[in-house]
Amino acid sequence: MPTPEKALIAIASDVRVAGLVRSRAVTALRLVPSHEVQSFLGKLIQDKAKVTDATDRLIVRRAAVVLGWMAGAGTAEQLALLFDNDDAEVRLDAAIGIGLTRAETAATLLHRQLAVESVPRVRAQIERQLHTLHEPPPEPDKAHSPPMKEPPMRSGW
């Protein structure tokens, strides 16, 4: 009988299995943290960093958070590969994963992405992760600031 991580890795790797089931198998891998699981997730992220297929994006997003929780050596750098993905949700989960690692390089990687990230939700998540890491976010850049939703209040009525 295979070990739990071998069974979950087999399910996550099998393209004949429904995408949602595969993504749940990846999520379940967090319960069996091992070197084998870390290697599998790291390779998955490396191989699929720039995927465009919706199912693969979901699986990579799950892998980013799970790998972040495991926080092995070099994990933050592996997760930073996902910042090159065109999908904002993939970049958002990469930021969460990097923050979870608490690695010495995490803040540097997050600051680097914040400098180029244009999607407000991803920027906000990066800032949250920097706050969690006790790193102050940089001064707001007007070029990347989201537009105000309401006009400012006027004084003197």
PDB file of C-alpha atoms in Angstrom:
ATOM      1  CA  MET A   1       0.000   0.000   0.000  1.00  0.00           C
ATOM      2  CA  PRO A   2       1.431   3.400  -0.944  1.00  0.00           C
ATOM      3  CA  THR A   3       2.158   6.021   1.692  1.00  0.00           C
ATOM      4  CA  PRO A   4      -0.272   8.964   1.882  1.00  0.00           C
ATOM      5  CA  GLU A   5       2.115  11.353   0.156  1.00  0.00           C
ATOM      6  CA  LYS A   6       2.746   8.894  -2.696  1.00  0.00           C
ATOM      7  CA  ALA A   7      -0.995   8.429  -3.230  1.00  0.00           C
ATOM      8  CA  LEU A   8      -1.648  12.193  -3.144  1.00  0.00           C
ATOM      9  CA  ILE A   9       1.259  12.921  -5.488  1.00  0.00           C
ATOM     10  CA  ALA A  10      -0.063  10.268  -7.880  1.00  0.00           C
ATOM     11  CA  ILE A  11      -3.520  11.868  -7.873  1.00  0.00           C
ATOM     12  CA  ALA A  12      -2.123  15.390  -8.281  1.00  0.00           C
ATOM     13  CA  SER A  13       0.043  14.263 -11.205  1.00  0.00           C
ATOM     14  CA  ASP A  14      -2.608  12.277 -13.083  1.00  0.00           C
ATOM     15  CA  VAL A  15      -4.048  14.461 -15.855  1.00  0.00           C
ATOM     16  CA  ARG A  16      -6.919  11.978 -16.271  1.00  0.00           C
ATOM     17  CA  VAL A  17      -8.215  12.954 -12.814  1.00  0.00           C
ATOM     18  CA  ALA A  18     -10.572  15.935 -12.567  1.00  0.00           C
ATOM     19  CA  GLY A  19      -8.774  19.221 -11.977  1.00  0.00           C
ATOM     20  CA  LEU A  20     -10.601  20.005  -8.747  1.00  0.00           C
ATOM     21  CA  VAL A  21      -9.668  16.601  -7.308  1.00  0.00           C
ATOM     22  CA  ARG A  22      -6.047  17.138  -8.339  1.00  0.00           C
ATOM     23  CA  SER A  23      -5.992  20.558  -6.667  1.00  0.00           C
ATOM     24  CA  ARG A  24      -7.467  19.073  -3.490  1.00  0.00           C
ATOM     25  CA  ALA A  25      -4.756  16.395  -3.510  1.00  0.00           C
ATOM     26  CA  VAL A  26      -2.141  19.165  -3.682  1.00  0.00           C
ATOM     27  CA  THR A  27      -3.821  20.954  -0.781  1.00  0.00           C
ATOM     28  CA  ALA A  28      -3.894  17.713   1.238  1.00  0.00           C
ATOM     29  CA  LEU A  29      -0.131  17.360   0.814  1.00  0.00           C
ATOM     30  CA  ARG A  30       0.241  20.017   3.520  1.00  0.00           C
ATOM     31  CA  LEU A  31      -0.755  17.303   6.001  1.00  0.00           C
ATOM     32  CA  VAL A  32       2.231  15.105   5.119  1.00  0.00           C
ATOM     33  CA  PRO A  33       5.186  17.513   4.964  1.00  0.00           C
ATOM     34  CA  SER A  34       8.206  15.565   3.800  1.00  0.00           C
ATOM     35  CA  HIS A  35      11.223  16.087   1.618  1.00  0.00           C
ATOM     36  CA  GLU A  36       9.470  14.122  -1.131  1.00  0.00           C
ATOM     37  CA  VAL A  37       6.431  16.409  -0.971  1.00  0.00           C
ATOM     38  CA  GLN A  38       8.592  19.547  -0.990  1.00  0.00           C
ATOM     39  CA  SER A  39      10.511  18.255  -4.007  1.00  0.00           C
ATOM     40  CA  PHE A  40       7.302  17.413  -5.839  1.00  0.00           C
ATOM     41  CA  LEU A  41       5.745  20.822  -5.168  1.00  0.00           C
ATOM     42  CA  GLY A  42       8.953  22.670  -6.022  1.00  0.00           C
ATOM     43  CA  LYS A  43       9.234  20.849  -9.342  1.00  0.00           C
ATOM     44  CA  LEU A  44       5.550  21.424 -10.065  1.00  0.00           C
ATOM     45  CA  ILE A  45       5.983  25.169  -9.537  1.00  0.00           C
ATOM     46  CA  GLN A  46       9.163  25.265 -11.571  1.00  0.00           C
ATOM     47  CA  ASP A  47       7.606  23.341 -14.475  1.00  0.00           C
ATOM     48  CA  LYS A  48       4.311  25.229 -14.487  1.00  0.00           C
ATOM     49  CA  ALA A  49       5.311  28.732 -13.374  1.00  0.00           C
ATOM     50  CA  LYS A  50       3.893  30.366 -16.501  1.00  0.00           C
ATOM     51  CA  VAL A  51       0.889  28.120 -17.168  1.00  0.00           C
ATOM     52  CA  THR A  52      -2.204  29.563 -18.794  1.00  0.00           C
ATOM     53  CA  ASP A  53      -4.560  26.582 -18.473  1.00  0.00           C
ATOM     54  CA  ALA A  54      -7.180  27.246 -15.759  1.00  0.00           C
ATOM     55  CA  THR A  55      -6.784  23.829 -14.118  1.00  0.00           C
ATOM     56  CA  ASP A  56      -3.012  24.069 -14.002  1.00  0.00           C
ATOM     57  CA  ARG A  57      -3.236  27.596 -12.582  1.00  0.00           C
ATOM     58  CA  LEU A  58      -5.483  26.330  -9.778  1.00  0.00           C
ATOM     59  CA  ILE A  59      -3.071  23.500  -8.991  1.00  0.00           C
ATOM     60  CA  VAL A  60      -0.068  25.844  -9.002  1.00  0.00           C
ATOM     61  CA  ARG A  61      -1.896  28.299  -6.732  1.00  0.00           C
ATOM     62  CA  ARG A  62      -2.607  25.534  -4.215  1.00  0.00           C
ATOM     63  CA  ALA A  63       1.006  24.331  -4.465  1.00  0.00           C
ATOM     64  CA  ALA A  64       2.300  27.861  -3.757  1.00  0.00           C
ATOM     65  CA  VAL A  65       0.465  28.126  -0.453  1.00  0.00           C
ATOM     66  CA  VAL A  66       1.264  24.561   0.630  1.00  0.00           C
ATOM     67  CA  LEU A  67       4.944  24.966  -0.209  1.00  0.00           C
ATOM     68  CA  GLY A  68       4.989  28.304   1.616  1.00  0.00           C
ATOM     69  CA  TRP A  69       3.727  26.590   4.772  1.00  0.00           C
ATOM     70  CA  MET A  70       6.496  24.004   4.482  1.00  0.00           C
ATOM     71  CA  ALA A  71       9.120  26.746   4.208  1.00  0.00           C
ATOM     72  CA  GLY A  72      12.108  24.716   3.088  1.00  0.00           C
ATOM     73  CA  ALA A  73      15.438  26.115   1.953  1.00  0.00           C
ATOM     74  CA  GLY A  74      15.050  28.043  -1.294  1.00  0.00           C
ATOM     75  CA  THR A  75      11.264  27.927  -1.186  1.00  0.00           C
ATOM     76  CA  ALA A  76      10.792  31.701  -1.398  1.00  0.00           C
ATOM     77  CA  GLU A  77      12.936  31.844  -4.527  1.00  0.00           C
ATOM     78  CA  GLN A  78      10.987  28.961  -6.085  1.00  0.00           C
ATOM     79  CA  LEU A  79       7.719  30.737  -5.380  1.00  0.00           C
ATOM     80  CA  ALA A  80       9.025  33.983  -6.860  1.00  0.00           C
ATOM     81  CA  LEU A  81       8.994  32.217 -10.254  1.00  0.00           C
ATOM     82  CA  LEU A  82       5.212  32.547 -10.113  1.00  0.00           C
ATOM     83  CA  PHE A  83       5.465  36.349 -10.230  1.00  0.00           C
ATOM     84  CA  ASP A  84       6.076  35.926 -13.979  1.00  0.00           C
ATOM     85  CA  ASN A  85       2.637  34.378 -14.476  1.00  0.00           C
ATOM     86  CA  ASP A  86       0.102  36.558 -16.301  1.00  0.00           C
ATOM     87  CA  ASP A  87      -2.691  35.527 -13.925  1.00  0.00           C
ATOM     88  CA  ALA A  88      -3.082  37.905 -10.983  1.00  0.00           C
ATOM     89  CA  GLU A  89      -4.478  35.148  -8.737  1.00  0.00           C
ATOM     90  CA  VAL A  90      -1.335  33.068  -9.263  1.00  0.00           C
ATOM     91  CA  ARG A  91       0.815  36.080  -8.310  1.00  0.00           C
ATOM     92  CA  LEU A  92      -1.402  36.728  -5.283  1.00  0.00           C
ATOM     93  CA  ASP A  93      -0.979  33.172  -3.996  1.00  0.00           C
ATOM     94  CA  ALA A  94       2.752  33.362  -4.711  1.00  0.00           C
ATOM     95  CA  ALA A  95       2.920  36.420  -2.440  1.00  0.00           C
ATOM     96  CA  ILE A  96       1.035  34.546   0.295  1.00  0.00           C
ATOM     97  CA  GLY A  97       3.353  31.559  -0.039  1.00  0.00           C
ATOM     98  CA  ILE A  98       6.478  33.724   0.080  1.00  0.00           C
ATOM     99  CA  GLY A  99       5.189  35.492   3.180  1.00  0.00           C
ATOM    100  CA  LEU A 100       4.460  32.170   4.844  1.00  0.00           C
ATOM    101  CA  THR A 101       8.053  31.023   4.400  1.00  0.00           C
ATOM    102  CA  ARG A 102       9.355  33.760   6.717  1.00  0.00           C
ATOM    103  CA  ALA A 103      12.618  33.333   4.785  1.00  0.00           C
ATOM    104  CA  GLU A 104      15.323  35.979   5.050  1.00  0.00           C
ATOM    105  CA  THR A 105      14.859  36.705   1.341  1.00  0.00           C
ATOM    106  CA  ALA A 106      11.057  36.951   1.514  1.00  0.00           C
ATOM    107  CA  ALA A 107      10.888  40.707   2.080  1.00  0.00           C
ATOM    108  CA  THR A 108      13.345  41.410  -0.734  1.00  0.00           C
ATOM    109  CA  LEU A 109      11.360  39.267  -3.174  1.00  0.00           C
ATOM    110  CA  LEU A 110       8.082  40.886  -2.144  1.00  0.00           C
ATOM    111  CA  HIS A 111       9.506  44.427  -2.406  1.00  0.00           C
ATOM    112  CA  ARG A 112      10.847  43.610  -5.877  1.00  0.00           C
ATOM    113  CA  GLN A 113       7.409  42.456  -7.045  1.00  0.00           C
ATOM    114  CA  LEU A 114       5.625  45.362  -5.396  1.00  0.00           C
ATOM    115  CA  ALA A 115       7.756  47.748  -7.454  1.00  0.00           C
ATOM    116  CA  VAL A 116       6.385  46.294 -10.706  1.00  0.00           C
ATOM    117  CA  GLU A 117       2.953  44.902  -9.758  1.00  0.00           C
ATOM    118  CA  SER A 118       0.035  46.780 -11.308  1.00  0.00           C
ATOM    119  CA  VAL A 119      -2.961  44.813  -9.973  1.00  0.00           C
ATOM    120  CA  PRO A 120      -4.338  46.470  -6.808  1.00  0.00           C
ATOM    121  CA  ARG A 121      -5.403  43.173  -5.146  1.00  0.00           C
ATOM    122  CA  VAL A 122      -1.960  41.664  -5.617  1.00  0.00           C
ATOM    123  CA  ARG A 123      -0.275  44.863  -4.416  1.00  0.00           C
ATOM    124  CA  ALA A 124      -2.485  44.847  -1.303  1.00  0.00           C
ATOM    125  CA  GLN A 125      -1.591  41.215  -0.570  1.00  0.00           C
ATOM    126  CA  ILE A 126       2.117  41.928  -0.975  1.00  0.00           C
ATOM    127  CA  GLU A 127       1.789  44.848   1.437  1.00  0.00           C
ATOM    128  CA  ARG A 128      -0.034  42.574   3.929  1.00  0.00           C
ATOM    129  CA  GLN A 129       2.753  40.020   3.711  1.00  0.00           C
ATOM    130  CA  LEU A 130       5.383  42.720   4.207  1.00  0.00           C
ATOM    131  CA  HIS A 131       3.467  43.958   7.245  1.00  0.00           C
ATOM    132  CA  THR A 132       3.365  40.396   8.608  1.00  0.00           C
ATOM    133  CA  LEU A 133       7.120  40.189   8.081  1.00  0.00           C
ATOM    134  CA  HIS A 134       7.437  43.506   9.968  1.00  0.00           C
ATOM    135  CA  GLU A 135       8.686  45.224   6.842  1.00  0.00           C
ATOM    136  CA  PRO A 136       7.248  48.644   6.084  1.00  0.00           C
ATOM    137  CA  PRO A 137       5.912  48.931   2.558  1.00  0.00           C
ATOM    138  CA  PRO A 138       7.554  51.610   0.412  1.00  0.00           C
ATOM    139  CA  GLU A 139       5.997  55.036   0.134  1.00  0.00           C
ATOM    140  CA  PRO A 140       2.943  54.943  -2.130  1.00  0.00           C
ATOM    141  CA  ASP A 141       3.780  55.474  -5.769  1.00  0.00           C
ATOM    142  CA  LYS A 142       1.169  57.613  -7.445  1.00  0.00           C
ATOM    143  CA  ALA A 143       1.620  55.709 -10.704  1.00  0.00           C
ATOM    144  CA  HIS A 144       0.479  52.487  -9.013  1.00  0.00           C
ATOM    145  CA  SER A 145      -2.051  53.902  -6.558  1.00  0.00           C
ATOM    146  CA  PRO A 146      -5.603  52.825  -7.282  1.00  0.00           C
ATOM    147  CA  PRO A 147      -7.896  55.725  -8.119  1.00  0.00           C
ATOM    148  CA  MET A 148      -9.948  57.141  -5.279  1.00  0.00           C
ATOM    149  CA  LYS A 149     -13.474  55.753  -5.287  1.00  0.00           C
ATOM    150  CA  GLU A 150     -15.065  58.727  -3.578  1.00  0.00           C
ATOM    151  CA  PRO A 151     -14.193  62.385  -3.870  1.00  0.00           C
ATOM    152  CA  PRO A 152     -12.500  63.826  -0.787  1.00  0.00           C
ATOM    153  CA  MET A 153     -14.762  65.471   1.778  1.00  0.00           C
ATOM    154  CA  ARG A 154     -14.900  69.231   1.627  1.00  0.00           C
ATOM    155  CA  SER A 155     -14.593  71.262   4.759  1.00  0.00           C
ATOM    156  CA  GLY A 156     -16.557  74.366   5.658  1.00  0.00           C
ATOM    157  CA  TRP A 157     -20.220  73.881   5.017  1.00  0.00           C
TER     158      TRP A 157
END
